[in-house]
Every structure is written in C-alpha cells, then in structure tokens.
C-alpha cells in the first residue's frame, strides 16, 4: 500500500500571510502526522497563534506523545497564554505504523469527510477549538489503513466559501463529483475543492483556505518516499 | 516566480528505518526551510540522532534564529550529549522571503550542486559534520532567488553509490544528462538521481539515500501553495 497526502492552500484575498499553518512530522515509532491549525482572525496575529499551536503539537508528537494528549497540551498552553480570548482550530491526521491505523484528531467545528470508494461519511459532531476553556477535549477517530480510503480535512474558509454571495459551497457534493472520476489523485481532489471555493468567492477568497487530502492506495510503485512542495512567490519578494 | 522542492528518499537495503531525516518548516518571517540530517551508522540509532538534530534545528528556525546559528547550536547539543563519539551531517536549504535569497547551510562532506540552466557548479569545500568537536562551523552560501536556478543536495548514500562494485556514481554527470531535457521538474531530477544510485547498488542500496532538489521556476500558475507526500508502506505494517 501507499499513503498519499496532498495539500492545497491559499491566503484570504489581499493578505500576504495565511492564518492557517500546516506541517508534517515523522512519528518516532513509524509513520507521520500532518498538523493543521487555523488561528482566530486573519493575517499576522492569526499566523502567530496557529504557528504556536502547530509547533507545540509537533514537538510533542516527535517525542512520542499521543495525538489526543498533544492536542490537550496545546489547548492548555493557548488558554494559559491568552485566558480564553484567542482560540485556534486543530486537526491532526496521523498514519500510525505501530497500530496500523489512521488516527484523526479534531478540535474544529468544520466537519471532516471519510470516504470509502465513492461513499462519503461527513463527520461533523460538535467540536470545540483549542484555547476556548480549561478542559477542551479532542474528538478522536481511528480507522484501519486500507486501500480505497480517502480523508478530507479543511479549514472553515472552504466550508463557508460563497456564503457572502448566498451561494454556499457544498463540500460533500464536490467531493462526490471528483470521486466519480476514475481514481483521482489526492492532489486533484484537493485542487478541485480549493478551485471550487475560490470560484464561489469570485476569485477573492473571503478567508484563508486549506484543504488536506489523505488517500490510501494499493501499492503500485517502488519503495521510494517522495515529497514535493510548490510555493508561489511574488515578483517583489518583500511584499 | 515559484519555488519548487522535491525529495526522494530510500532506506538502506533490508533496514526498516532510514538514518536520514528530512523535514520542512515555515520561517516566521516568510518562506520555508528544508532540513536534512544523516546520523552516523544506520538503522534505529542513526534515526534517533538525525531526528534529534532536525528537531533542534527546526525548533530554532521556527523561533526566528538564523540558519548558521541553528546549525551551531545543534552541533553543540550533539557534542555535549555524545562527547564527540557520534556525528551527524546537516544541510539546510532556506527560501528567505525577507532577504529575497536562498540560504544554503552545509555541515556535510558530500558536495552540493548549484545549477543555472545547464551549467553545474559542484560545491565540495571541506565541511565538518555536527558533533565532531566543540567549534564546528557551517559553510553558508547565499544566492538571490532567480528563475533557472536548481540546487541539488544529498546524503552520502548517493555520492558513494556503486563503489562496492567499483562502478561509482557520477552525480554531476547524471544531473547534466537530466538537465539537458526540456525543463525537467525537480521530482524528475530527484527520482532520476535516486534511480541511478539504486541501480548502481544493484537494487540493494548500500546506505540510506536522500536527494533534495530545489528549483526556482518562472511563475506560471495560480497563488496556491501545494504539497504532496507519498509514503509506501509494507503489507504487514508492523514490520
């Protein structure tokens, strides 16, 4: 088998910095974790918050701390620092080679989507962001790693796209239409979701938008781990 | 413009864990850094060392510490911990949006390659790994970000491929032959280098091999940041 992860990310219109932070870390007992946080408001202040949360979580995961405990620790640290005045969403998607499972940790009112083949399970149970109070619990979902599994996680910029114009995004419907195609790559799915949202926002995203897609594919290729990153930069780089 | 980064990574034959660790971190003042370390020996012990080095460096970069200072700090920490008995190579490739440059930090006897168009500049000045002594200095190279620039960084598994059979890899020649093709993607270049090395090692890599390619392309697409990760996993995941 092969686990494939794709991310597509865009800033709110006319802001130079995204309030969303996403990073990947290797787990000390095998596998990897993708950590996504969306700090309250947008721009520089939100970026500092989401970076702090992601740093904290990644540092703990790298030490072997379990995902749920890392989320609680980050929440406590944020609450202690900001006294509940600033919150941040958090999603962790972990491939845990030790247990043979994918572990999904969520402190984010935005739903996530667990797809098996073309069947989509929207998971939108109530979930409180980090830093809101003293005792924030993450929702944890653990799924065996098996081919055909696709997981979609996003920040609320995707969910709320188009609302300004009264043409809200239907994320589940968009996922469905892409999955109908023959075995789309996770990058195709992430790009399609983002493109649909940006189009509904008339090419001026009303919020930072991040889309993360994790797919388990039947093994086809070699033993090589691969990663690519593409970072557009302005002509005037100091902007 | 767009900065494109690609990584291809394979384990030493018959080892389940690579001694090489590579991670990417966002820089707090804009841009990102890729950090690659190769711990001495192979397998679990080497992995612990390279992970410790990468964690240390990434934590400091995330706080805004400059690349050279982060490398020195990681070296001092490793030396203090292991008394010079264990060393680790380190390469940092940073896109610094604040200065408009690519900053390359090297504590690695293996050379790196700076290519402009088809012209290749092999940089192999003497460079000492981290943890070797009390006062290890990194070599720092700073280059303006401009289209046509391609940088290749690797661990010594690539450089020494084929030596067992007396058919050593010529990295520069392989880069040259790939760059002759029309505008190859960084993933194509990284994959070609890795495939050549694995072939020279008769499909049983004599060491962990990691190849990192950073390319500055003329801007063509949208404003979307993208990342993909592909992680092959064994049928029996606990292996």
Short mmCIF file of C-alpha atoms in Angstrom, two decimals:
data_model
loop_
_atom_site.label_atom_id
_atom_site.label_comp_id
_atom_site.label_asym_id
_atom_site.label_seq_id
_atom_site.Cartn_x
_atom_site.Cartn_y
_atom_site.Cartn_z
CA UNK A 1 0.00 0.00 0.00
CA UNK A 2 0.95 3.62 -0.24
CA UNK A 3 -0.29 6.56 1.78
CA UNK A 4 -0.57 9.70 -0.33
CA UNK A 5 -1.10 13.12 1.16
CA UNK A 6 -1.90 16.31 -0.73
CA UNK A 7 -2.38 19.86 0.47
CA UNK A 8 -3.68 22.95 -1.34
CA UNK A 9 -3.62 26.26 0.49
CA UNK A 10 -4.48 29.83 -0.39
CA UNK A 11 -4.50 33.12 1.54
CA UNK A 12 -7.51 35.32 2.17
CA UNK A 13 -7.75 37.91 -0.60
CA UNK A 14 -5.27 40.80 -0.23
CA UNK A 15 -3.45 39.36 2.77
CA UNK A 16 0.18 38.36 2.45
CA UNK A 17 0.10 35.84 5.25
CA UNK A 18 -2.21 32.91 5.87
CA UNK A 19 -3.60 32.39 9.37
CA UNK A 20 -3.54 28.66 8.62
CA UNK A 21 -0.41 26.66 9.40
CA UNK A 22 0.20 23.12 8.20
CA UNK A 23 3.24 20.98 8.90
CA UNK A 24 4.26 17.35 8.63
CA UNK A 25 6.32 15.46 11.18
CA UNK A 26 7.70 11.92 11.28
CA UNK A 27 6.43 9.85 14.21
CA UNK A 28 9.20 8.33 16.31
CA UNK A 29 7.56 4.87 16.21
CA UNK A 30 6.96 4.93 12.46
CA UNK A 31 4.60 6.81 10.18
CA UNK A 32 3.88 10.50 10.03
CA UNK A 33 1.47 13.16 11.21
CA UNK A 34 0.03 16.16 9.40
CA UNK A 35 -0.94 19.00 11.72
CA UNK A 36 -3.25 21.83 10.59
CA UNK A 37 -4.27 24.83 12.71
CA UNK A 38 -6.37 27.90 11.91
CA UNK A 39 -5.80 30.80 14.29
CA UNK A 40 -8.63 33.20 15.11
CA UNK A 41 -8.98 36.24 12.78
CA UNK A 42 -6.55 36.51 9.86
CA UNK A 43 -3.14 37.89 8.94
CA UNK A 44 -0.12 38.18 11.18
CA UNK A 45 -1.79 37.70 14.57
CA UNK A 46 -3.63 34.58 13.45
CA UNK A 47 -0.43 33.23 11.92
CA UNK A 48 1.45 33.59 15.21
CA UNK A 49 -1.30 31.67 17.02
CA UNK A 50 -1.57 28.83 14.51
CA UNK A 51 2.21 28.51 14.30
CA UNK A 52 2.45 28.33 18.08
CA UNK A 53 -0.19 25.59 18.19
CA UNK A 54 1.40 23.56 15.38
CA UNK A 55 4.90 23.92 16.90
CA UNK A 56 3.63 22.72 20.27
CA UNK A 57 1.77 19.73 18.81
CA UNK A 58 4.64 18.71 16.50
CA UNK A 59 7.20 18.94 19.29
CA UNK A 60 5.10 16.62 21.46
CA UNK A 61 4.35 14.14 18.66
CA UNK A 62 8.08 13.97 17.87
CA UNK A 63 8.69 12.97 21.48
CA UNK A 64 6.19 10.11 21.15
CA UNK A 65 3.28 11.82 22.95
CA UNK A 66 -0.11 10.51 21.73
CA UNK A 67 -2.16 12.72 19.44
CA UNK A 68 -5.00 13.41 21.89
CA UNK A 69 -2.62 14.34 24.69
CA UNK A 70 -0.70 16.65 22.34
CA UNK A 71 -3.95 18.42 21.37
CA UNK A 72 -4.93 18.88 25.04
CA UNK A 73 -1.49 20.20 25.91
CA UNK A 74 -1.63 22.74 23.07
CA UNK A 75 -5.09 23.84 24.21
CA UNK A 76 -3.95 24.28 27.81
CA UNK A 77 -0.89 26.26 26.67
CA UNK A 78 -3.03 28.55 24.49
CA UNK A 79 -5.62 29.04 27.23
CA UNK A 80 -2.93 29.83 29.80
CA UNK A 81 -1.32 32.32 27.42
CA UNK A 82 -4.48 34.07 26.20
CA UNK A 83 -7.03 33.43 29.00
CA UNK A 84 -9.62 32.10 26.56
CA UNK A 85 -9.59 35.28 24.47
CA UNK A 86 -7.94 33.66 21.44
CA UNK A 87 -8.82 30.26 20.02
CA UNK A 88 -7.47 28.09 17.25
CA UNK A 89 -8.81 25.08 15.43
CA UNK A 90 -6.65 21.97 15.20
CA UNK A 91 -6.74 18.84 13.04
CA UNK A 92 -4.16 16.07 13.22
CA UNK A 93 -4.12 13.27 10.66
CA UNK A 94 -1.66 10.57 11.63
CA UNK A 95 -0.52 7.42 9.89
CA UNK A 96 0.48 5.27 12.85
CA UNK A 97 2.54 2.34 11.59
CA UNK A 98 2.73 0.90 15.08
CA UNK A 99 -1.05 0.34 15.35
CA UNK A 100 -1.69 0.06 11.60
CA UNK A 101 -4.30 2.80 11.76
CA UNK A 102 -5.02 6.33 10.71
CA UNK A 103 -5.74 8.47 13.75
CA UNK A 104 -7.81 11.62 13.17
CA UNK A 105 -7.86 14.22 15.93
CA UNK A 106 -10.26 17.15 15.60
CA UNK A 107 -10.80 20.37 17.53
CA UNK A 108 -12.60 22.13 14.72
CA UNK A 109 -16.30 22.92 14.19
CA UNK A 110 -15.76 22.30 10.45
CA UNK A 111 -16.58 18.71 9.51
CA UNK A 112 -14.19 16.22 8.00
CA UNK A 113 -15.07 13.66 5.35
CA UNK A 114 -14.19 9.96 5.43
CA UNK A 115 -14.68 8.35 2.03
CA UNK A 116 -14.55 4.67 1.12
CA UNK A 117 -14.72 4.32 -2.63
CA UNK A 118 -17.48 6.77 -3.58
CA UNK A 119 -19.30 6.56 -0.23
CA UNK A 120 -18.83 9.70 1.84
CA UNK A 121 -19.26 9.88 5.60
CA UNK A 122 -19.45 13.50 6.76
CA UNK A 123 -18.22 13.76 10.36
CA UNK A 124 -19.49 16.95 11.91
CA UNK A 125 -20.02 16.10 15.59
CA UNK A 126 -19.72 19.18 17.79
CA UNK A 127 -16.07 20.01 18.38
CA UNK A 128 -14.56 22.90 20.33
CA UNK A 129 -11.43 24.76 19.18
CA UNK A 130 -8.28 24.86 21.31
CA UNK A 131 -7.92 27.55 23.96
CA UNK A 132 -11.67 28.08 24.48
CA UNK A 133 -11.71 26.83 28.05
CA UNK A 134 -9.73 24.89 30.59
CA UNK A 135 -10.87 21.44 29.59
CA UNK A 136 -11.07 21.09 25.84
CA UNK A 137 -11.30 17.52 24.58
CA UNK A 138 -10.44 16.48 21.05
CA UNK A 139 -12.63 14.11 19.04
CA UNK A 140 -10.55 11.11 18.03
CA UNK A 141 -11.42 8.73 15.19
CA UNK A 142 -9.24 5.70 14.49
CA UNK A 143 -9.54 3.80 11.20
CA UNK A 144 -7.61 0.78 9.92
CA UNK A 145 -5.34 1.62 6.98
CA UNK A 146 -6.91 0.05 3.89
CA UNK A 147 -6.87 0.76 0.16
CA UNK A 148 -9.75 2.88 -1.13
CA UNK A 149 -9.84 5.13 1.94
CA UNK A 150 -9.82 8.90 1.31
CA UNK A 151 -10.00 11.52 4.06
CA UNK A 152 -10.69 15.21 3.51
CA UNK A 153 -9.89 17.78 6.20
CA UNK A 154 -10.22 21.54 5.75
CA UNK A 155 -10.33 24.90 7.49
CA UNK A 156 -13.58 26.86 7.63
CA UNK A 157 -12.59 29.00 4.65
CA UNK A 158 -13.62 26.05 2.49
CA UNK A 159 -16.87 25.34 4.32
CA UNK A 160 -18.00 28.98 4.27
CA UNK A 161 -16.91 29.79 0.71
CA UNK A 162 -19.58 31.55 -1.34
CA UNK A 163 -21.73 32.50 1.67
CA UNK A 164 -21.05 36.19 1.07
CA UNK A 165 -22.95 35.87 -2.21
CA UNK A 166 -25.60 33.49 -0.89
CA UNK A 167 -24.13 30.65 -2.97
CA UNK A 168 -22.64 28.43 -0.28
CA UNK A 169 -20.17 25.68 -1.12
CA UNK A 170 -21.41 22.09 -0.91
CA UNK A 171 -18.19 20.33 0.02
CA UNK A 172 -19.68 16.84 0.10
CA UNK A 173 -21.21 17.27 -3.36
CA UNK A 174 -17.89 18.49 -4.79
CA UNK A 175 -16.00 15.56 -3.25
CA UNK A 176 -18.64 13.24 -4.70
CA UNK A 177 -18.30 14.63 -8.21
CA UNK A 178 -14.49 14.30 -8.14
CA UNK A 179 -14.54 10.78 -6.69
CA UNK A 180 -16.81 9.67 -9.54
CA UNK A 181 -13.82 10.09 -11.85
CA UNK A 182 -11.54 7.11 -12.11
CA UNK A 183 -9.27 7.01 -9.05
CA UNK A 184 -8.42 10.73 -8.77
CA UNK A 185 -5.11 11.61 -7.13
CA UNK A 186 -5.38 13.34 -3.75
CA UNK A 187 -3.85 16.47 -5.32
CA UNK A 188 -6.63 16.50 -7.93
CA UNK A 189 -9.24 16.28 -5.18
CA UNK A 190 -7.60 18.99 -3.04
CA UNK A 191 -7.12 21.29 -6.04
CA UNK A 192 -10.72 20.77 -7.22
CA UNK A 193 -12.15 21.61 -3.79
CA UNK A 194 -9.99 24.72 -3.49
CA UNK A 195 -10.76 25.86 -7.04
CA UNK A 196 -14.50 25.48 -6.44
CA UNK A 197 -14.28 27.53 -3.22
CA UNK A 198 -12.19 30.28 -4.79
CA UNK A 199 -14.58 30.45 -7.72
CA UNK A 200 -17.60 30.80 -5.36
CA UNK A 201 -15.71 33.63 -3.64
CA UNK A 202 -15.28 35.28 -7.09
CA UNK A 203 -11.51 34.74 -7.00
CA UNK A 204 -11.23 36.81 -3.82
CA UNK A 205 -11.19 34.26 -1.01
CA UNK A 206 -13.12 35.63 1.99
CA UNK A 207 -10.85 33.68 4.35
CA UNK A 208 -7.67 31.61 4.35
CA UNK A 209 -8.46 28.19 2.88
CA UNK A 210 -6.52 24.97 3.46
CA UNK A 211 -7.51 21.55 2.14
CA UNK A 212 -5.77 18.35 3.20
CA UNK A 213 -6.47 15.03 1.48
CA UNK A 214 -5.09 11.71 2.67
CA UNK A 215 -5.55 8.65 0.49
CA UNK A 216 -4.59 5.01 0.93
CA UNK A 217 -3.76 3.50 -2.46
CA UNK A 218 -2.97 -0.09 -3.43
CA UNK A 219 0.79 -0.39 -3.77
CA UNK A 220 1.96 0.04 -7.32
CA UNK A 221 5.42 1.57 -7.38
CA UNK A 222 8.79 1.35 -5.70
CA UNK A 223 9.97 1.75 -2.09
CA UNK A 224 10.80 5.43 -2.53
CA UNK A 225 9.35 8.09 -0.23
CA UNK A 226 8.61 11.26 -2.11
CA UNK A 227 7.65 14.80 -1.23
CA UNK A 228 7.05 17.89 -3.32
CA UNK A 229 6.35 21.44 -2.24
CA UNK A 230 5.30 24.28 -4.54
CA UNK A 231 5.45 27.80 -3.16
CA UNK A 232 4.42 30.71 -5.42
CA UNK A 233 6.27 33.93 -4.59
CA UNK A 234 5.59 37.48 -5.64
CA UNK A 235 7.85 39.26 -8.12
CA UNK A 236 8.66 41.70 -5.34
CA UNK A 237 9.55 39.16 -2.73
CA UNK A 238 9.47 41.52 0.21
CA UNK A 239 5.75 42.14 -0.28
CA UNK B 1 8.15 33.01 -9.63
CA UNK B 2 7.58 29.73 -7.90
CA UNK B 3 9.92 27.74 -5.67
CA UNK B 4 9.51 24.01 -6.19
CA UNK B 5 11.03 21.45 -3.85
CA UNK B 6 11.20 17.72 -4.41
CA UNK B 7 12.54 14.94 -2.24
CA UNK B 8 13.19 11.26 -2.99
CA UNK B 9 14.33 9.03 -0.17
CA UNK B 10 15.06 5.33 0.19
CA UNK B 11 16.30 3.13 3.05
CA UNK B 12 19.49 1.09 3.08
CA UNK B 13 18.69 -2.43 1.84
CA UNK B 14 16.98 -4.63 4.43
CA UNK B 15 16.61 -1.91 7.06
CA UNK B 16 13.15 -0.76 8.07
CA UNK B 17 14.24 2.67 9.21
CA UNK B 18 16.26 5.33 7.42
CA UNK B 19 19.04 7.10 9.34
CA UNK B 20 18.25 10.17 7.25
CA UNK B 21 15.65 12.63 8.50
CA UNK B 22 14.17 15.41 6.37
CA UNK B 23 11.59 17.96 7.46
CA UNK B 24 10.19 21.24 6.23
CA UNK B 25 9.34 24.22 8.41
CA UNK B 26 7.80 27.62 7.68
CA UNK B 27 10.06 30.54 8.55
CA UNK B 28 8.41 33.07 10.86
CA UNK B 29 9.45 36.00 8.62
CA UNK B 30 8.26 34.34 5.41
CA UNK B 31 9.49 31.46 3.29
CA UNK B 32 10.44 27.98 4.36
CA UNK B 33 13.41 25.81 5.26
CA UNK B 34 14.15 22.19 4.41
CA UNK B 35 16.37 20.47 6.95
CA UNK B 36 18.18 17.19 6.14
CA UNK B 37 20.38 15.24 8.57
CA UNK B 38 22.17 11.91 8.23
CA UNK B 39 23.08 10.31 11.57
CA UNK B 40 26.20 8.17 11.88
CA UNK B 41 25.74 4.41 11.17
CA UNK B 42 22.30 3.22 10.06
CA UNK B 43 19.01 1.95 11.46
CA UNK B 44 17.40 2.95 14.74
CA UNK B 45 20.39 4.58 16.44
CA UNK B 46 21.17 6.75 13.44
CA UNK B 47 17.50 7.70 13.15
CA UNK B 48 17.40 8.91 16.76
CA UNK B 49 20.46 11.11 16.14
CA UNK B 50 19.25 12.62 12.86
CA UNK B 51 15.78 13.22 14.33
CA UNK B 52 17.29 14.96 17.35
CA UNK B 53 19.39 17.20 15.09
CA UNK B 54 16.47 18.07 12.78
CA UNK B 55 14.12 18.74 15.75
CA UNK B 56 16.67 21.07 17.31
CA UNK B 57 17.31 22.98 14.09
CA UNK B 58 13.63 23.26 13.16
CA UNK B 59 12.68 24.46 16.63
CA UNK B 60 15.28 27.23 16.44
CA UNK B 61 14.40 28.27 12.86
CA UNK B 62 10.73 28.48 13.89
CA UNK B 63 11.75 30.94 16.61
CA UNK B 64 13.49 33.13 14.02
CA UNK B 65 17.07 32.02 14.79
CA UNK B 66 19.34 32.35 11.75
CA UNK B 67 20.34 29.18 9.90
CA UNK B 68 24.05 29.26 10.80
CA UNK B 69 23.33 29.82 14.49
CA UNK B 70 20.80 26.96 14.47
CA UNK B 71 23.41 24.61 12.93
CA UNK B 72 25.99 25.58 15.55
CA UNK B 73 23.51 25.11 18.37
CA UNK B 74 22.58 21.64 17.10
CA UNK B 75 26.27 20.74 16.86
CA UNK B 76 26.98 21.93 20.40
CA UNK B 77 23.97 20.00 21.72
CA UNK B 78 25.08 16.81 19.95
CA UNK B 79 28.68 17.21 21.13
CA UNK B 80 27.56 17.81 24.71
CA UNK B 81 25.32 14.76 24.60
CA UNK B 82 27.71 12.35 22.88
CA UNK B 83 31.17 13.82 23.68
CA UNK B 84 32.20 13.74 20.01
CA UNK B 85 31.55 10.00 19.68
CA UNK B 86 28.54 10.41 17.39
CA UNK B 87 28.31 12.82 14.47
CA UNK B 88 25.61 13.81 12.02
CA UNK B 89 25.65 15.64 8.73
CA UNK B 90 23.32 18.60 8.27
CA UNK B 91 22.08 20.54 5.26
CA UNK B 92 19.60 23.39 5.46
CA UNK B 93 18.07 24.89 2.31
CA UNK B 94 16.06 28.01 3.10
CA UNK B 95 13.94 30.26 0.98
CA UNK B 96 14.20 33.52 2.89
CA UNK B 97 11.48 35.88 1.63
CA UNK B 98 12.78 38.64 3.88
CA UNK B 99 16.17 38.87 2.13
CA UNK B 100 14.99 37.53 -1.25
CA UNK B 101 17.65 34.83 -1.18
CA UNK B 102 18.17 31.11 -0.91
CA UNK B 103 20.43 30.34 2.04
CA UNK B 104 22.31 27.03 1.92
CA UNK B 105 23.91 25.79 5.13
CA UNK B 106 26.17 22.76 4.96
CA UNK B 107 27.89 20.56 7.55
CA UNK B 108 28.37 17.63 5.23
CA UNK B 109 31.47 16.32 3.43
CA UNK B 110 29.20 15.39 0.48
CA UNK B 111 29.11 18.18 -2.10
CA UNK B 112 26.04 20.08 -3.22
CA UNK B 113 25.33 21.23 -6.76
CA UNK B 114 24.20 24.70 -7.79
CA UNK B 115 22.90 24.73 -11.36
CA UNK B 116 21.99 27.69 -13.53
CA UNK B 117 20.38 26.47 -16.70
CA UNK B 118 22.64 23.58 -17.73
CA UNK B 119 25.75 24.96 -16.01
CA UNK B 120 26.61 22.99 -12.85
CA UNK B 121 28.74 24.34 -10.02
CA UNK B 122 29.81 21.49 -7.71
CA UNK B 123 30.42 22.85 -4.21
CA UNK B 124 32.61 20.45 -2.28
CA UNK B 125 34.66 22.67 0.03
CA UNK B 126 35.73 20.82 3.17
CA UNK B 127 32.87 20.69 5.66
CA UNK B 128 32.77 19.03 9.07
CA UNK B 129 29.65 17.19 10.36
CA UNK B 130 27.87 18.30 13.53
CA UNK B 131 29.04 16.97 16.88
CA UNK B 132 32.63 16.30 15.77
CA UNK B 133 34.17 18.91 18.05
CA UNK B 134 33.39 21.91 20.18
CA UNK B 135 33.59 24.52 17.47
CA UNK B 136 32.01 23.27 14.27
CA UNK B 137 31.25 25.98 11.72
CA UNK B 138 28.76 25.57 8.90
CA UNK B 139 29.52 26.66 5.34
CA UNK B 140 26.92 29.20 4.27
CA UNK B 141 26.11 30.10 0.67
CA UNK B 142 23.55 32.79 -0.12
CA UNK B 143 22.11 33.14 -3.62
CA UNK B 144 19.50 35.54 -5.00
CA UNK B 145 16.23 33.84 -5.92
CA UNK B 146 16.03 33.83 -9.71
CA UNK B 147 14.37 31.66 -12.34
CA UNK B 148 16.55 28.91 -13.81
CA UNK B 149 18.26 28.10 -10.51
CA UNK B 150 18.34 24.43 -9.47
CA UNK B 151 20.03 23.17 -6.32
CA UNK B 152 20.78 19.52 -5.56
CA UNK B 153 21.58 18.37 -2.02
CA UNK B 154 22.07 14.75 -0.98
CA UNK B 155 23.31 12.41 1.71
CA UNK B 156 26.47 10.34 1.13
CA UNK B 157 24.45 7.28 0.10
CA UNK B 158 24.04 8.98 -3.28
CA UNK B 159 27.68 10.04 -3.63
CA UNK B 160 29.04 6.58 -2.68
CA UNK B 161 26.52 4.50 -4.66
CA UNK B 162 28.13 1.79 -6.77
CA UNK B 163 31.51 1.94 -5.02
CA UNK B 164 31.02 -1.59 -3.66
CA UNK B 165 31.16 -2.84 -7.25
CA UNK B 166 33.83 -0.38 -8.39
CA UNK B 167 31.30 1.48 -10.52
CA UNK B 168 30.98 4.76 -8.62
CA UNK B 169 28.13 7.16 -9.29
CA UNK B 170 28.94 10.37 -11.17
CA UNK B 171 26.34 12.68 -9.67
CA UNK B 172 27.33 15.72 -11.72
CA UNK B 173 27.11 13.77 -14.97
CA UNK B 174 23.67 12.41 -14.05
CA UNK B 175 22.41 15.90 -13.19
CA UNK B 176 23.83 17.13 -16.50
CA UNK B 177 22.05 14.48 -18.54
CA UNK B 178 18.69 15.19 -16.86
CA UNK B 179 19.01 18.98 -17.17
CA UNK B 180 19.59 18.59 -20.93
CA UNK B 181 15.95 17.57 -21.21
CA UNK B 182 13.50 20.38 -21.55
CA UNK B 183 12.88 21.97 -18.17
CA UNK B 184 12.65 18.81 -16.03
CA UNK B 185 10.59 19.03 -12.86
CA UNK B 186 12.56 18.81 -9.60
CA UNK B 187 10.82 15.49 -8.87
CA UNK B 188 12.09 14.11 -12.18
CA UNK B 189 15.63 15.15 -11.30
CA UNK B 190 15.45 13.75 -7.75
CA UNK B 191 13.89 10.48 -8.97
CA UNK B 192 16.48 10.09 -11.76
CA UNK B 193 19.39 10.58 -9.37
CA UNK B 194 17.95 8.11 -6.87
CA UNK B 195 17.13 5.54 -9.55
CA UNK B 196 20.66 5.75 -10.96
CA UNK B 197 22.16 5.24 -7.48
CA UNK B 198 19.88 2.31 -6.63
CA UNK B 199 20.68 0.70 -9.98
CA UNK B 200 24.45 1.04 -9.35
CA UNK B 201 23.88 -0.62 -5.96
CA UNK B 202 22.10 -3.49 -7.80
CA UNK B 203 18.73 -2.56 -6.23
CA UNK B 204 20.16 -3.11 -2.74
CA UNK B 205 21.15 0.37 -1.55
CA UNK B 206 24.38 0.15 0.47
CA UNK B 207 23.27 3.13 2.59
CA UNK B 208 20.23 5.33 3.21
CA UNK B 209 19.89 7.74 0.28
CA UNK B 210 18.12 11.10 0.32
CA UNK B 211 18.01 13.54 -2.58
CA UNK B 212 16.64 17.07 -2.25
CA UNK B 213 16.11 19.30 -5.29
CA UNK B 214 15.10 22.94 -5.07
CA UNK B 215 14.17 24.77 -8.25
CA UNK B 216 13.14 28.36 -8.95
CA UNK B 217 10.70 28.43 -11.86
CA UNK B 218 9.21 31.36 -13.72
CA UNK B 219 5.72 31.88 -12.40
CA UNK B 220 3.10 30.16 -14.47
CA UNK B 221 0.20 29.11 -12.31
CA UNK B 222 -2.05 30.36 -9.56
CA UNK B 223 -1.41 31.60 -6.00
CA UNK B 224 -1.96 28.18 -4.44
CA UNK B 225 0.65 26.55 -2.21
CA UNK B 226 0.78 22.82 -2.74
CA UNK B 227 2.39 19.88 -1.04
CA UNK B 228 2.28 16.15 -1.71
CA UNK B 229 3.77 13.30 0.28
CA UNK B 230 3.92 9.68 -0.86
CA UNK B 231 4.81 7.07 1.73
CA UNK B 232 4.99 3.41 0.66
CA UNK B 233 4.07 1.02 3.48
CA UNK B 234 4.57 -2.71 3.81
CA UNK B 235 1.62 -5.10 3.63
CA UNK B 236 2.46 -6.07 7.18
CA UNK B 237 2.58 -2.58 8.62
CA UNK B 238 4.23 -3.54 11.86
CA UNK B 239 7.40 -4.63 10.03
#
